[in-house]
Every structure is written in structure tokens, then in C-alpha cells.
Amino acid sequence: MKKGDIIWVILLLCLLGLFVIPATRETILAASSTHPYIGGFIQFAILATMGDLFGKRIVFGEYQFSSQVFLRAVVWGIIGCMVTLVFPVFMGGAALAQAEGLLPFAGVALAQAFCGSSIMNLTFAPAMNTFHRLMELWIETASAKESVSLKGLIAKIDWTAFVTFNWLKVGICFWIPVHTIVFLLPENVRVVVAAFSSIALGIILSFASKKGSSSGKLPEEIA
């Protein structure tokens, strides 16, 4: 374990400690309830970026810090705002569809959580994933001093790998069960738990990249 790994683990434990200690947990949750978009932005900007950094550490053998890290954190923060909005939209929508007989097992919390998670990850998530990947390519292209255009960014994506791995394998096998569990939790902690789960996703993506690419290049990423 390198010095950077120790610092990363200590930082993660400190962040976990904030949610273990009742006083700090209640303060954070109260602030997030008052300012939900700001809370979602900060939580994802910090935690998802940590997962991103650790994933690249596994692939390349070292942490990579540059101006890109800050820009990627901003993108993660925007995704945190998206998540803050769509969680109640899909959970509430699933409950309404169940009540009207469009989905089964009305009144069953697990069924509502599974339906909400499944619909969200099969409809909204692919669009969000595409936004994330385009933003990452934009940051990388601009940092390389190359011209940036939407057409050029779209052409850089390996759509077969992107759809097969990100939308189908990770979306269905990872995010649907993870978000089902998240939706069973109290509403005020769902976004932060989802942000913490993005750390695990970074590790999963890094191992997939390390196994599938001898060049060490990360695969198309997912939010």
C-alpha cells in the first residue's frame, strides 16, 4: 500500500465518520434537505471523484492529479443534481403506476423499489451515462489542445462496447440491485448512499479495464 492509498483510505474513513457520528450526520442531512441540489452536487463531486481516482490508481498504478480532476468533479456534481431530482420522480412514478394497476404488487415496498430502480436504469440512466462520457471526452480532448465538436466527441465513443458493458452489464447487474436497496432506505439518505456506491463502481470499472485492456486505457465509463 502506497502513501496515496493510506491518504485515500483515511479520507474515506473520515467521510464515513461524518455519517456515523449522530451530530454531524443530522447536520449534513438537514442541510441536504434544505438545499437538496447543493447537497447532491457536493456529495457526488467528492465521493464519485474519489472512486474515479482510485479506479485509475488500480489501472495505472498511481493516482493521477491534474486540472482534469476538478472538471470531472464538476461533471460528477451535475450528475449528483440529476440523481437528486430523478430519485423521487421514479419512486413516486412507480408507486402511482402500481396504484393504477400498471405495475404489480401495489403497496409492497420491495416491489416499488425494484420497479422504480429498473425503470430508471433502463430509461434515464443510458442518457445520463452518455452525457457523462461526452463530458469526459470533452475534458480530455480540450486538455490535449484538440478542437472540440459534438460530432467529433460522438465519433470517439465505441458504441458497441459502451452499450454492451455500461448500459446492459453494469446498468442491469450493478445499478438495478444497488438502487433497489437504496430506494428501500429513508428518502433523506438515498442520494448520499448512491454517492458512496459510486466508489464501488469505480473499482468495478477499473478491474474490468485492467482485465480487458493491455494498454491500460479505461473503458467507456458510467456514472
XYZ file of N, CA and C in Angstrom:
669
model
N 0.847 -1.199 0.000
C 0.000 0.000 0.000
C 0.882 1.249 0.000
N 0.646 2.137 -0.954
C 1.429 3.346 -1.069
C 0.859 4.449 -0.175
N 1.653 5.535 -0.043
C 1.240 6.660 0.784
C -0.097 7.221 0.320
N -0.260 7.314 -1.013
C -1.521 7.832 -1.547
C -2.710 6.976 -1.159
N -2.514 5.653 -1.103
C -3.601 4.751 -0.708
C -4.005 4.996 0.742
N -3.002 5.213 1.595
C -3.282 5.471 3.007
C -4.082 6.758 3.174
N -3.684 7.788 2.437
C -4.406 9.064 2.490
C -5.834 8.883 1.991
N -5.999 8.100 0.901
C -7.329 7.861 0.339
C -8.219 7.151 1.351
N -7.685 6.122 2.001
C -8.459 5.361 2.989
C -8.817 6.237 4.187
N -7.870 7.040 4.653
C -8.139 7.924 5.790
C -9.246 8.917 5.444
N -9.171 9.469 4.229
C -10.207 10.410 3.798
C -11.566 9.742 3.742
N -11.608 8.516 3.210
C -12.877 7.785 3.140
C -13.425 7.514 4.535
N -12.560 7.099 5.466
C -12.994 6.831 6.834
C -13.506 8.101 7.513
N -12.866 9.228 7.220
C -13.323 10.500 7.784
C -14.711 10.855 7.261
N -14.919 10.643 5.962
C -16.227 10.934 5.373
C -17.296 9.995 5.932
N -16.944 8.725 6.089
C -17.881 7.777 6.702
C -18.184 8.176 8.139
N -17.143 8.653 8.831
C -17.318 9.074 10.214
C -18.321 10.207 10.362
N -18.371 11.084 9.365
C -19.324 12.188 9.406
C -20.760 11.690 9.431
N -20.986 10.503 8.839
C -22.343 9.951 8.799
C -22.590 8.926 9.907
N -21.537 8.554 10.611
C -21.679 7.657 11.758
C -21.965 8.460 13.024
N -21.284 9.586 13.187
C -21.485 10.446 14.353
C -22.841 11.149 14.224
N -23.745 10.928 15.188
C -25.109 11.472 15.066
C -25.168 12.979 14.823
N -24.352 13.754 15.518
C -24.426 15.215 15.417
C -24.099 15.688 13.997
N -22.995 15.195 13.446
C -22.607 15.620 12.094
C -23.560 15.044 11.047
N -24.026 13.806 11.272
C -24.962 13.195 10.319
C -26.239 14.023 10.219
N -26.801 14.392 11.354
C -28.041 15.154 11.336
C -27.849 16.529 10.719
N -26.686 17.139 10.960
C -26.403 18.449 10.373
C -26.324 18.364 8.856
N -25.608 17.347 8.360
C -25.453 17.171 6.913
C -26.794 16.863 6.259
N -27.546 15.949 6.862
C -28.839 15.568 6.284
C -29.826 16.736 6.304
N -29.779 17.539 7.380
C -30.669 18.700 7.458
C -30.311 19.721 6.383
N -29.016 19.949 6.203
C -28.569 20.899 5.173
C -28.939 20.394 3.786
N -28.806 19.074 3.562
C -29.149 18.493 2.264
C -30.644 18.576 1.995
N -31.448 18.446 3.053
C -32.902 18.558 2.882
C -33.310 19.986 2.547
N -32.597 20.955 3.139
C -32.894 22.359 2.881
C -32.413 22.787 1.497
N -31.251 22.283 1.112
C -30.654 22.612 -0.192
C -30.297 21.307 -0.918
N -31.302 20.587 -1.427
C -31.070 19.246 -1.982
C -30.111 19.209 -3.166
N -30.201 20.188 -4.066
C -29.321 20.161 -5.240
C -27.871 20.444 -4.850
N -27.672 21.368 -3.932
C -26.312 21.648 -3.466
C -25.745 20.423 -2.754
N -26.569 19.777 -1.924
C -26.129 18.576 -1.227
C -25.757 17.471 -2.199
N -26.602 17.236 -3.201
C -26.325 16.201 -4.195
C -25.072 16.503 -4.985
N -24.891 17.780 -5.332
C -23.696 18.182 -6.081
C -22.434 17.892 -5.283
N -22.396 18.334 -4.038
C -21.197 18.171 -3.212
C -20.908 16.702 -2.943
N -21.937 15.939 -2.617
C -21.740 14.527 -2.279
C -21.166 13.750 -3.449
N -21.723 13.932 -4.626
C -21.217 13.215 -5.799
C -19.869 13.765 -6.245
N -19.684 15.073 -6.180
C -18.416 15.668 -6.603
C -17.258 15.096 -5.798
N -17.479 14.889 -4.512
C -16.406 14.373 -3.644
C -16.280 12.858 -3.756
N -17.372 12.141 -3.506
C -17.304 10.680 -3.397
C -17.080 9.999 -4.738
N -17.796 10.429 -5.770
C -17.614 9.802 -7.077
C -16.224 10.101 -7.631
N -15.707 11.295 -7.363
C -14.356 11.619 -7.802
C -13.332 10.751 -7.081
N -13.566 10.470 -5.806
C -12.676 9.555 -5.081
C -12.669 8.175 -5.729
N -13.863 7.688 -6.114
C -13.942 6.398 -6.794
C -13.227 6.423 -8.125
N -13.372 7.543 -8.831
C -12.703 7.743 -10.114
C -11.183 7.664 -9.944
N -10.662 8.398 -8.965
C -9.215 8.432 -8.721
C -8.687 7.058 -8.330
N -9.443 6.358 -7.473
C -8.985 5.050 -7.021
C -9.036 4.035 -8.155
N -10.051 4.155 -9.011
C -10.131 3.260 -10.161
C -8.938 3.424 -11.078
N -8.554 4.667 -11.346
C -7.394 4.911 -12.196
C -6.098 4.492 -11.503
N -6.086 4.582 -10.188
C -4.920 4.107 -9.420
C -4.731 2.603 -9.625
N -5.829 1.840 -9.659
C -5.748 0.395 -9.869
C -5.232 0.085 -11.273
N -5.705 0.845 -12.245
C -5.330 0.584 -13.639
C -3.891 1.006 -13.933
N -3.548 2.232 -13.527
C -2.245 2.784 -13.903
C -1.167 2.643 -12.838
N -1.555 2.225 -11.636
C -0.560 2.022 -10.578
C -0.250 3.252 -9.755
N -0.879 4.387 -10.074
C -0.646 5.608 -9.316
C -1.822 6.554 -9.481
N -1.954 7.480 -8.530
C -3.016 8.481 -8.617
C -2.609 9.542 -9.629
N -3.571 9.978 -10.409
C -3.303 10.958 -11.449
C -4.073 12.237 -11.165
N -3.331 13.258 -10.746
C -3.937 14.541 -10.429
C -3.575 15.555 -11.505
N -4.563 16.265 -11.995
C -4.358 17.325 -12.982
C -5.581 18.232 -12.937
N -5.589 19.218 -13.804
C -6.749 20.115 -13.875
C -8.007 19.355 -14.271
N -7.827 18.204 -14.914
C -8.978 17.409 -15.333
C -9.773 16.892 -14.135
N -9.095 16.655 -13.004
C -9.773 16.109 -11.830
C -10.864 17.068 -11.362
N -10.546 18.357 -11.309
C -11.533 19.343 -10.870
C -12.717 19.392 -11.837
N -12.437 19.387 -13.139
C -13.506 19.446 -14.127
C -14.386 18.194 -14.051
N -13.753 17.041 -13.852
C -14.534 15.807 -13.719
C -15.385 15.831 -12.458
N -14.860 16.438 -11.400
C -15.636 16.566 -10.168
C -16.880 17.414 -10.407
N -16.744 18.463 -11.225
C -17.899 19.303 -11.563
C -18.942 18.484 -12.329
N -18.475 17.655 -13.260
C -19.398 16.795 -14.014
C -20.109 15.837 -13.069
N -19.360 15.232 -12.152
C -19.973 14.345 -11.166
C -20.995 15.109 -10.321
N -20.674 16.352 -9.976
C -21.614 17.155 -9.199
C -22.914 17.395 -9.947
N -22.805 17.672 -11.245
C -24.010 17.851 -12.066
C -24.837 16.567 -12.076
N -24.149 15.429 -12.172
C -24.848 14.140 -12.128
C -25.525 13.962 -10.769
N -24.871 14.435 -9.706
C -25.487 14.382 -8.380
C -26.787 15.162 -8.332
N -26.831 16.310 -9.025
C -28.076 17.087 -9.097
C -29.146 16.311 -9.865
N -28.737 15.641 -10.951
C -29.683 14.819 -11.712
C -30.273 13.723 -10.826
N -29.407 13.044 -10.099
C -29.844 11.943 -9.225
C -30.804 12.467 -8.168
N -30.504 13.626 -7.603
C -31.370 14.225 -6.589
C -32.785 14.424 -7.124
N -32.894 14.794 -8.387
C -34.204 15.016 -8.993
C -34.913 13.719 -9.357
N -34.192 12.790 -10.001
C -34.869 11.622 -10.574
C -35.220 10.557 -9.544
N -34.536 10.516 -8.414
C -34.889 9.508 -7.407
C -36.357 9.615 -6.999
N -36.830 10.774 -6.529
C -38.258 10.853 -6.168
C -39.185 10.731 -7.366
N -38.717 11.156 -8.543
C -39.553 11.055 -9.747
C -39.864 9.588 -10.056
N -38.836 8.742 -10.065
C -39.056 7.343 -10.427
C -39.688 6.537 -9.301
N -39.358 6.844 -8.052
C -40.014 6.137 -6.949
C -41.487 6.526 -6.871
N -41.761 7.818 -6.989
C -43.157 8.261 -6.969
C -43.928 7.753 -8.170
N -43.267 7.737 -9.334
C -43.918 7.232 -10.544
C -44.239 5.752 -10.440
N -43.329 4.986 -9.849
C -43.570 3.549 -9.672
C -44.764 3.318 -8.751
N -44.839 4.093 -7.672
C -45.957 3.949 -6.736
C -47.284 4.292 -7.410
N -47.281 5.355 -8.215
C -48.508 5.754 -8.919
C -48.925 4.694 -9.933
N -47.956 4.146 -10.669
C -48.267 3.102 -11.647
C -48.806 1.851 -10.963
N -48.261 1.521 -9.797
C -48.769 0.371 -9.036
C -50.200 0.630 -8.579
N -50.452 1.826 -8.088
C -51.786 2.162 -7.594
C -52.832 2.098 -8.705
N -52.415 2.386 -9.947
C -53.349 2.369 -11.076
C -53.356 1.024 -11.803
N -52.657 0.038 -11.257
C -52.661 -1.297 -11.834
C -51.746 -1.479 -13.023
N -50.872 -0.505 -13.272
C -49.943 -0.612 -14.401
C -48.697 -1.408 -14.037
N -48.422 -1.519 -12.767
C -47.327 -2.339 -12.248
C -47.887 -3.186 -11.106
N -47.307 -4.378 -10.877
C -47.870 -5.276 -9.870
C -47.443 -4.949 -8.443
N -48.092 -5.643 -7.495
C -47.721 -5.624 -6.069
C -47.791 -4.227 -5.458
N -48.912 -3.551 -5.660
C -49.107 -2.225 -5.073
C -49.018 -2.304 -3.557
N -48.326 -1.350 -2.963
C -48.191 -1.306 -1.508
C -47.039 -2.112 -0.961
N -46.350 -2.864 -1.805
C -45.194 -3.652 -1.371
C -43.934 -2.838 -1.617
N -43.230 -2.491 -0.543
C -42.080 -1.582 -0.648
C -40.985 -2.132 -1.557
N -40.704 -3.422 -1.428
C -39.644 -4.017 -2.247
C -39.998 -3.970 -3.727
N -41.257 -4.238 -4.052
C -41.692 -4.197 -5.454
C -41.606 -2.779 -6.001
N -42.002 -1.791 -5.196
C -41.911 -0.394 -5.636
C -40.457 0.001 -5.876
N -39.563 -0.397 -4.961
C -38.144 -0.065 -5.094
C -37.550 -0.716 -6.338
N -37.898 -1.991 -6.572
C -37.360 -2.710 -7.733
C -37.892 -2.111 -9.033
N -39.186 -1.804 -9.082
C -39.763 -1.225 -10.294
C -39.173 0.154 -10.569
N -39.069 0.978 -9.519
C -38.501 2.310 -9.695
C -37.065 2.250 -10.166
N -36.284 1.351 -9.572
C -34.883 1.195 -9.956
C -34.759 0.676 -11.383
N -35.555 -0.308 -11.730
C -35.473 -0.907 -13.061
C -35.838 0.096 -14.151
N -36.941 0.803 -13.968
C -37.366 1.768 -14.980
C -36.338 2.883 -15.112
N -35.817 3.353 -13.984
C -34.827 4.428 -14.009
C -33.564 4.011 -14.756
N -33.083 2.808 -14.481
C -31.825 2.371 -15.069
C -31.966 1.879 -16.510
N -33.188 1.619 -16.934
C -33.404 1.209 -18.320
C -33.809 2.372 -19.227
N -34.146 3.520 -18.626
C -34.582 4.670 -19.425
C -33.688 5.887 -19.198
N -33.682 6.411 -17.998
C -32.906 7.622 -17.710
C -31.400 7.374 -17.697
N -30.962 6.258 -17.101
C -29.528 6.013 -16.917
C -28.722 6.022 -18.221
N -29.185 5.389 -19.311
C -28.404 5.459 -20.553
C -28.150 6.884 -21.032
N -29.146 7.756 -20.902
C -28.951 9.153 -21.307
C -27.935 9.838 -20.401
N -28.028 9.582 -19.098
C -27.078 10.174 -18.166
C -25.669 9.647 -18.416
N -25.550 8.349 -18.690
C -24.248 7.750 -18.985
C -23.621 8.391 -20.218
N -24.445 8.621 -21.232
C -23.944 9.229 -22.463
C -23.470 10.655 -22.194
N -24.253 11.407 -21.425
C -23.832 12.757 -21.033
C -22.486 12.714 -20.320
N -22.337 11.784 -19.378
C -21.088 11.679 -18.615
C -19.909 11.373 -19.529
N -20.098 10.419 -20.436
C -19.000 10.034 -21.317
C -18.615 11.178 -22.259
N -19.613 11.895 -22.788
C -19.323 13.023 -23.665
C -18.574 14.128 -22.932
N -18.951 14.379 -21.679
C -18.258 15.392 -20.887
C -16.815 14.986 -20.611
N -16.611 13.695 -20.322
C -15.241 13.208 -20.094
C -14.398 13.359 -21.359
N -14.969 13.008 -22.485
C -14.241 13.153 -23.749
C -13.969 14.621 -24.068
N -14.909 15.480 -23.741
C -14.723 16.913 -23.944
C -13.521 17.408 -23.128
N -13.469 17.001 -21.851
C -12.367 17.407 -20.976
C -11.033 16.882 -21.506
N -11.005 15.602 -21.908
C -9.774 15.002 -22.410
C -9.325 15.652 -23.718
N -10.273 15.909 -24.613
C -9.951 16.495 -25.913
C -9.446 17.928 -25.762
N -10.121 18.687 -24.919
C -9.704 20.069 -24.695
C -8.332 20.128 -24.032
N -8.077 19.199 -23.093
C -6.778 19.171 -22.413
C -5.657 18.816 -23.375
N -5.973 18.056 -24.416
C -4.985 17.684 -25.432
C -4.823 18.757 -26.506
N -5.493 19.908 -26.309
C -5.415 21.040 -27.239
C -5.967 20.683 -28.622
N -6.926 19.762 -28.668
C -7.566 19.408 -29.922
C -8.885 20.161 -30.037
N -9.348 20.330 -31.266
C -10.632 21.003 -31.464
C -11.766 20.127 -30.954
N -12.765 20.766 -30.375
C -13.881 20.042 -29.775
C -15.159 20.318 -30.561
N -15.829 19.248 -30.959
C -17.144 19.371 -31.606
C -17.991 18.195 -31.153
N -19.294 18.393 -31.114
C -20.185 17.318 -30.685
C -20.052 16.107 -31.600
N -19.968 16.345 -32.905
C -19.824 15.255 -33.861
C -18.539 14.476 -33.605
N -17.451 15.197 -33.332
C -16.181 14.537 -33.080
C -16.203 13.723 -31.800
N -16.845 14.255 -30.756
C -16.927 13.532 -29.481
C -17.745 12.252 -29.631
N -18.873 12.354 -30.350
C -19.725 11.177 -30.569
C -18.962 10.102 -31.332
N -18.143 10.520 -32.291
C -17.397 9.564 -33.111
C -16.326 8.836 -32.309
N -15.889 9.421 -31.189
C -14.838 8.798 -30.387
C -15.348 7.664 -29.502
N -16.644 7.568 -29.340
C -17.211 6.546 -28.461
C -17.320 5.212 -29.194
N -16.839 4.157 -28.567
C -17.034 2.800 -29.073
C -18.431 2.368 -28.620
N -19.422 2.589 -29.467
C -20.810 2.403 -29.045
C -21.150 0.961 -28.718
N -20.541 0.017 -29.410
C -20.816 -1.392 -29.111
C -20.378 -1.733 -27.696
N -19.151 -1.356 -27.354
C -18.644 -1.621 -26.003
C -19.403 -0.801 -24.968
N -19.706 0.445 -25.320
C -20.393 1.342 -24.392
C -21.771 0.805 -24.013
N -22.537 0.413 -25.023
C -23.891 -0.089 -24.770
C -23.845 -1.456 -24.083
N -22.987 -2.347 -24.575
C -22.927 -3.700 -24.031
C -22.482 -3.714 -22.575
N -21.398 -2.983 -22.280
C -20.852 -3.017 -20.918
C -21.580 -2.062 -19.979
N -21.679 -0.777 -20.382
C -22.222 0.227 -19.476
C -23.730 0.142 -19.313
N -24.447 0.160 -20.438
C -25.895 0.173 -20.354
C -26.463 -1.166 -19.889
N -25.923 -2.254 -20.420
C -26.514 -3.560 -20.138
C -25.896 -4.245 -18.928
N -24.582 -4.546 -18.997
C -23.966 -5.307 -17.915
C -23.952 -4.543 -16.591
N -23.374 -3.340 -16.605
C -23.282 -2.569 -15.364
C -24.652 -2.029 -14.963
N -25.392 -1.509 -15.921
C -26.696 -0.944 -15.610
C -27.653 -1.952 -15.005
N -27.716 -3.138 -15.604
C -28.659 -4.154 -15.131
C -28.117 -4.928 -13.940
N -26.878 -5.384 -14.028
C -26.328 -6.262 -12.987
C -25.845 -5.513 -11.752
N -25.455 -4.237 -11.909
C -24.955 -3.482 -10.756
C -25.981 -2.476 -10.248
N -26.397 -1.552 -11.126
C -27.192 -0.438 -10.640
C -28.625 -0.801 -10.278
N -29.258 -1.720 -11.007
C -30.639 -2.068 -10.643
C -30.712 -2.644 -9.235
N -29.883 -3.642 -8.871
C -29.943 -4.121 -7.493
C -29.473 -3.090 -6.473
N -28.442 -2.300 -6.808
C -27.955 -1.283 -5.864
C -29.037 -0.243 -5.587
N -29.671 0.260 -6.634
C -30.688 1.281 -6.435
C -31.970 0.713 -5.821
N -32.222 -0.575 -6.022
C -33.360 -1.202 -5.322
C -33.136 -1.116 -3.823
N -31.918 -1.423 -3.389
C -31.584 -1.319 -1.968
C -31.645 0.133 -1.508
N -31.095 1.035 -2.328
C -31.097 2.460 -1.981
C -32.527 2.966 -1.799
N -33.447 2.546 -2.668
C -34.828 3.023 -2.607
C -35.592 2.459 -1.406
N -35.045 1.439 -0.774
C -35.662 0.908 0.447
C -35.238 1.691 1.684
N -34.231 2.555 1.530
C -33.732 3.359 2.638
C -34.596 4.610 2.820
N -34.474 5.276 3.973
C -35.197 6.544 4.156
C -34.831 7.540 3.056
N -35.781 8.331 2.638
C -35.592 9.221 1.492
C -34.443 10.200 1.684
N -34.191 10.631 2.926
C -33.181 11.665 3.144
C -31.746 11.150 3.064
N -31.553 9.826 2.966
C -30.182 9.304 2.865
C -29.912 8.640 1.516
N -30.880 8.613 0.635
C -30.726 7.869 -0.626
C -29.624 8.440 -1.510
N -29.571 9.746 -1.657
C -28.595 10.352 -2.558
C -27.177 10.122 -2.053
N -26.957 10.296 -0.751
C -25.594 10.120 -0.229
C -25.156 8.664 -0.297
N -26.076 7.720 -0.076
C -25.723 6.303 -0.205
C -25.392 5.975 -1.654
N -26.138 6.544 -2.588
C -25.838 6.351 -4.010
C -24.470 6.925 -4.352
N -24.117 8.052 -3.730
C -22.808 8.653 -3.968
C -21.695 7.748 -3.453
N -21.891 7.164 -2.268
C -20.899 6.228 -1.730
C -20.775 4.993 -2.624
N -21.902 4.547 -3.193
C -21.860 3.354 -4.044
C -21.087 3.607 -5.331
N -20.966 4.863 -5.733
C -20.212 5.177 -6.941
C -18.723 4.881 -6.761
N -18.255 4.837 -5.507
C -16.866 4.447 -5.244
C -16.668 2.991 -5.652
N -17.613 2.130 -5.260
C -17.533 0.718 -5.636
C -17.582 0.555 -7.146
N -18.378 1.379 -7.802
C -18.467 1.296 -9.256
C -17.138 1.636 -9.912
N -16.446 2.641 -9.379
C -15.139 2.993 -9.915
C -14.170 1.840 -9.858
N -14.238 1.071 -8.779
C -13.365 -0.096 -8.614
C -13.750 -1.191 -9.605
N -15.054 -1.418 -9.788
C -15.523 -2.426 -10.737
C -15.062 -2.090 -12.149
N -15.225 -0.830 -12.538
C -14.814 -0.402 -13.875
C -13.316 -0.556 -14.071
N -12.545 -0.277 -13.023
C -11.092 -0.364 -13.150
C -10.638 -1.801 -13.336
N -11.255 -2.737 -12.589
C -10.892 -4.143 -12.753
C -11.283 -4.650 -14.138
N -12.448 -4.209 -14.635
C -12.868 -4.602 -15.982
C -11.891 -4.071 -17.014
N -11.435 -2.844 -16.796
C -10.474 -2.240 -17.722
C -9.148 -2.974 -17.689
N -8.675 -3.295 -16.481
C -7.386 -3.960 -16.329
C -7.400 -5.342 -16.956
N -8.544 -6.018 -16.852
C -8.672 -7.364 -17.411
C -8.805 -7.348 -18.919
N -9.488 -6.303 -19.428
C -9.822 -6.306 -20.848
C -8.934 -5.483 -21.733
N -7.955 -4.760 -21.158
C -7.118 -3.897 -21.980
C -5.673 -3.959 -21.548
N -4.805 -4.397 -22.439
C -3.383 -4.455 -22.123
C -2.742 -3.080 -22.202
N -3.408 -2.116 -22.851
C -2.850 -0.789 -22.997
C -3.073 0.060 -21.757
N -3.924 -0.434 -20.839
C -4.215 0.317 -19.626
C -5.220 1.431 -19.819
N -5.813 1.538 -20.987
C -6.793 2.583 -21.241
C -8.129 2.195 -20.634
N -8.725 3.135 -19.920
C -10.003 2.864 -19.295
C -11.087 2.679 -20.335
N -12.062 1.778 -20.063
C -13.186 1.628 -20.991
C -14.110 2.805 -20.878
N -15.110 2.832 -21.747
C -16.105 3.892 -21.645
C -16.716 3.817 -20.252
N -16.800 4.961 -19.578
C -17.193 4.956 -18.191
C -18.672 5.236 -18.029
N -19.146 4.961 -16.820
C -20.544 5.140 -16.494
C -20.666 5.963 -15.218
N -21.716 6.648 -15.065
C -21.906 7.443 -13.882
C -22.318 6.574 -12.715
